């Protein structure tokens, strides 16, 4: 029974990867076919929004408010439908694995990868309810296909019972919230990359990157990225605290500068820096976007290199 | 801010004639300048990023606090590099002068920022919402529309509406001036949360830095049936905090009554995975009776102001060495340290006195022995099925125990010893099943494998800080959520009467991140118009 369900779960993961890959291709096609669509300003114009001054910036902003979501092609609709389908299969795979294992399905490297990527897609889908950021699909789905594919090929391990060290309610909370925060940072990092490109284009560069004409202006992107990242930051803060509580229960100290703790701390400090940069003159815009990207790179580093190559107490990769 | 009067205009004021002289700073001036720089947001940000950077070496190089064995191994492997890195403090990164300098400066900067902000915030909490700006047109989400309603009625309606939306409100102006307005502000909790967050961080630093000094941590191997009493001499290793005093140890006792390990066999990987470790622990407080409790990983036992943690476990064969007359010279359980998941273990027995020569044994213990084709053994499972095997090499010579230098009881350096059994000695290794007795070569005596016990290694901690740390952590998180997600904004509704026509003006001002400001002002205008019984305002940008 366990083996059968686990096998179904693995088939589902590979299916999800395939569907995501198709979605990724469709998103890339969409971006390559997109053109800037300029429309007249809507009835309500932004007046006196802080930040950037000058007539051109204002004009651009009004253009964007109207264009967002309209410069896209039919590939985008296909891509989005595929993303939703892939997400459903992905979730089913994780649920199956959880049932097969009789425990939470996030206890080794392969399972962490499944969880982190499912949250990246979930956050990407959820943000659509609030702002249309489907142009980010190529980035998110590309990242997810890469991470999930590498993990399925290299990190797959059969289901094993939880070792005594992981038998704790804090496994459920700490790891769940950590992977959730990772999802938010992924979307925030992607938005920040587009923001950097857009800022360069607004400064007169990247003339050939036509799809940038159909995505929001850089300050708008910055606002969306900021909302996503601060949610991730709040979850990351909670991860850190929950981890400390668990460490106190399991190892007798709530903080001991274990390698994983060091990197969790570094990520936290980087995003704390990001939040402060957003409130510091001269650090808004491009510098803070770089911080968000560096922060997300540190998250990836913490998940991959630290788990695999650094020794420490968090030796739960299952490899 | 008021403009300075003529007498205190700076020298380079635009209206002043004559050469521009740079201000000269005295010592106090420089101090003030330095303080301003240190407490500026920009400096804090740079220090924050420096701290992230400075923490990286702490993950690349083993740390004395988290991985003392790694540090020793590093030193043995590469003493030259070790010397250089150690002089830079890289093996204790988080206690090093440069890391300390960064976080101390950061926290000084933080305190220098919190104090004036707290005062400013308290003033704001006591003050009325500020006077309505003369020209709302320049502000965010400005909208205007004519109204049929009386100016006074309209503003009163706006006041009630804003009050209901939990704004602090204040009316300004009166009908005679032709302009009545209500000024409203909300989201004071944003700044409160911000201050709580930063104060809690300072609290956390003090908790860890000062409180941590009163703690201690020690390790001990606890063999079945051999009680431990919580006094300094009983520990195998002990790390006191800065302010530790021996009198802080409460002399309670612990005893390992039984140890149960459960494993599951994984058919795919053909490996045993542990699923449960339970140590049945006898505990006794000073003057009390023995009590029984279970100790598990993730479930420490709290006793006498300390927490007892289960770290590792293993087998301790009971070995008796007798001289040729049959008198027991050495007898007792010897903990063997596990080398793999199936508890193939390695151990050392040292018998410095009582025999014709000093004798030592070093070898392996297999709980479930399985002979391999090359004559060596492995353990098929971690379970002892009554057939466990002890395979020992024997040595004679100076064990180095007499010259007063501390020697690790779990290791033996055979280079200066003469091997008398096993290896190239010409005599096979001693192989004993439980209950077996073997003759030592050269008529030195006998060794008996009498029985088998379990042992656990435990960690004993005393730390007065977790409660405080948890409190500050909760405040950090709570403060953070408030400061990130409560929008702080000012909103104004103004009724301007000119030549008998009254127009309503709406505008807002974000104080900090506030992506929903526009929507909020638009919605306010809609509700206000509805309350006045007027149609949706026609937007006039």
Coordinates of C-alpha atoms in Angstrom, one line a residue, chain A residues 139-277:
Chain A
X139 CA 10.5 33.2 -14.1
X140 CA 8.6 31.3 -11.4
X141 CA 7.8 28.3 -13.6
X142 CA 11.4 28.2 -14.9
X143 CA 12.7 28.2 -11.4
X144 CA 10.2 25.6 -10.3
X145 CA 10.9 23.2 -13.2
X146 CA 14.6 23.5 -12.5
X147 CA 14.4 22.9 -8.8
X148 CA 11.8 20.2 -8.9
X149 CA 13.4 18.4 -11.8
X150 CA 16.9 18.4 -10.1
X151 CA 15.4 17.3 -6.8
X152 CA 13.3 14.5 -8.3
X153 CA 16.3 13.2 -10.2
X154 CA 19.0 13.7 -7.6
X155 CA 17.3 13.8 -4.2
X156 CA 14.5 11.3 -4.4
X157 CA 14.5 8.9 -1.5
X158 CA 11.9 6.2 -0.7
X159 CA 9.7 6.9 2.3
X160 CA 11.3 6.3 5.6
X161 CA 9.8 6.7 9.1
X162 CA 10.6 9.9 10.9
X163 CA 13.9 9.5 12.9
X164 CA 13.4 10.3 16.6
X165 CA 15.1 13.7 16.1
X166 CA 12.3 14.9 13.8
X167 CA 9.4 13.5 15.9
X168 CA 8.1 16.8 17.0
X169 CA 5.1 19.1 16.4
X170 CA 7.7 21.7 15.6
X171 CA 8.7 19.8 12.4
X172 CA 5.1 20.5 11.2
X173 CA 5.2 24.2 12.1
X174 CA 8.8 25.2 11.6
X175 CA 9.4 23.5 8.2
X176 CA 6.0 24.4 6.8
X177 CA 6.4 28.1 7.6
X178 CA 10.0 28.1 6.3
X179 CA 9.0 26.7 2.9
X180 CA 6.0 29.0 2.8
X181 CA 8.3 32.0 3.3
X182 CA 10.5 30.7 0.6
X183 CA 7.5 30.8 -1.8
X184 CA 7.0 34.5 -1.0
X185 CA 10.7 35.3 -1.4
X186 CA 10.7 33.6 -4.8
X187 CA 7.9 35.7 -6.1
X188 CA 9.3 38.8 -4.5
X189 CA 12.8 38.1 -6.0
X190 CA 11.3 37.6 -9.4
X191 CA 9.3 40.9 -9.2
X192 CA 12.5 42.6 -8.1
X193 CA 14.4 41.3 -11.2
X194 CA 11.7 42.6 -13.5
X195 CA 11.8 45.9 -11.6
X196 CA 15.5 46.2 -12.2
X197 CA 15.0 45.5 -16.0
X198 CA 12.1 47.9 -16.1
X199 CA 14.1 50.6 -14.3
X200 CA 16.9 50.2 -16.9
X201 CA 14.4 50.4 -19.7
X202 CA 12.8 53.6 -18.2
X203 CA 16.3 55.0 -18.2
X204 CA 16.5 54.5 -21.9
X205 CA 18.1 51.0 -22.1
X206 CA 16.9 47.5 -23.1
X207 CA 15.0 48.8 -26.1
X208 CA 14.7 45.3 -27.5
X209 CA 13.0 43.9 -24.5
X210 CA 9.6 44.7 -25.8
X211 CA 7.6 42.7 -23.3
X212 CA 8.7 45.3 -20.6
X213 CA 6.4 47.7 -22.3
X214 CA 3.4 45.6 -21.2
X215 CA 4.4 45.2 -17.5
X216 CA 3.9 47.8 -14.8
X217 CA 6.4 50.6 -14.2
X218 CA 9.3 50.0 -12.0
X219 CA 7.9 51.9 -9.0
X220 CA 4.6 50.0 -9.3
X221 CA 6.6 46.7 -9.5
X222 CA 8.5 47.8 -6.4
X223 CA 5.3 48.3 -4.4
X224 CA 4.0 44.9 -5.4
X225 CA 7.3 43.2 -4.7
X226 CA 7.5 44.9 -1.3
X227 CA 4.1 43.6 -0.2
X228 CA 5.0 40.1 -1.2
X229 CA 8.4 40.3 0.5
X230 CA 7.3 41.7 3.8
X231 CA 4.8 38.8 4.1
X232 CA 7.7 36.5 3.4
X233 CA 9.8 38.4 6.0
X234 CA 7.1 38.0 8.6
X235 CA 6.9 34.2 8.0
X236 CA 10.7 34.0 8.0
X237 CA 10.8 35.8 11.4
X238 CA 8.3 33.2 12.7
X239 CA 10.4 30.4 11.2
X240 CA 13.4 31.6 13.1
X241 CA 11.5 31.8 16.4
X242 CA 9.8 28.4 15.9
X243 CA 13.2 26.9 15.0
X244 CA 14.6 28.4 18.2
X245 CA 11.8 26.9 20.3
X246 CA 12.3 23.5 18.7
X247 CA 16.1 23.7 19.2
X248 CA 15.5 24.5 22.8
X249 CA 13.4 21.4 23.1
X250 CA 15.6 19.1 21.1
X251 CA 19.2 20.3 21.7
X252 CA 18.9 22.2 24.9
X253 CA 19.7 25.6 23.5
X254 CA 17.6 27.9 21.5
X255 CA 20.4 29.4 19.5
X256 CA 23.9 27.9 18.9
X257 CA 25.1 29.3 15.6
X258 CA 24.7 26.0 13.8
X259 CA 25.5 26.5 10.1
X260 CA 21.8 26.4 9.2
X261 CA 21.0 28.8 12.0
X262 CA 23.8 31.1 10.7
X263 CA 22.2 31.2 7.2
X264 CA 18.7 31.6 8.5
X265 CA 20.0 34.6 10.4
X266 CA 21.8 36.0 7.4
X267 CA 18.6 35.7 5.3
X268 CA 16.7 37.4 8.1
X269 CA 19.2 40.2 8.3
X270 CA 19.3 40.7 4.5
X271 CA 15.5 41.1 4.4
X272 CA 15.5 43.3 7.5
X273 CA 18.0 45.4 5.5
X274 CA 15.6 45.3 2.6
X275 CA 12.8 46.7 4.7
X276 CA 15.0 49.4 6.1
X277 CA 16.4 50.3 2.7

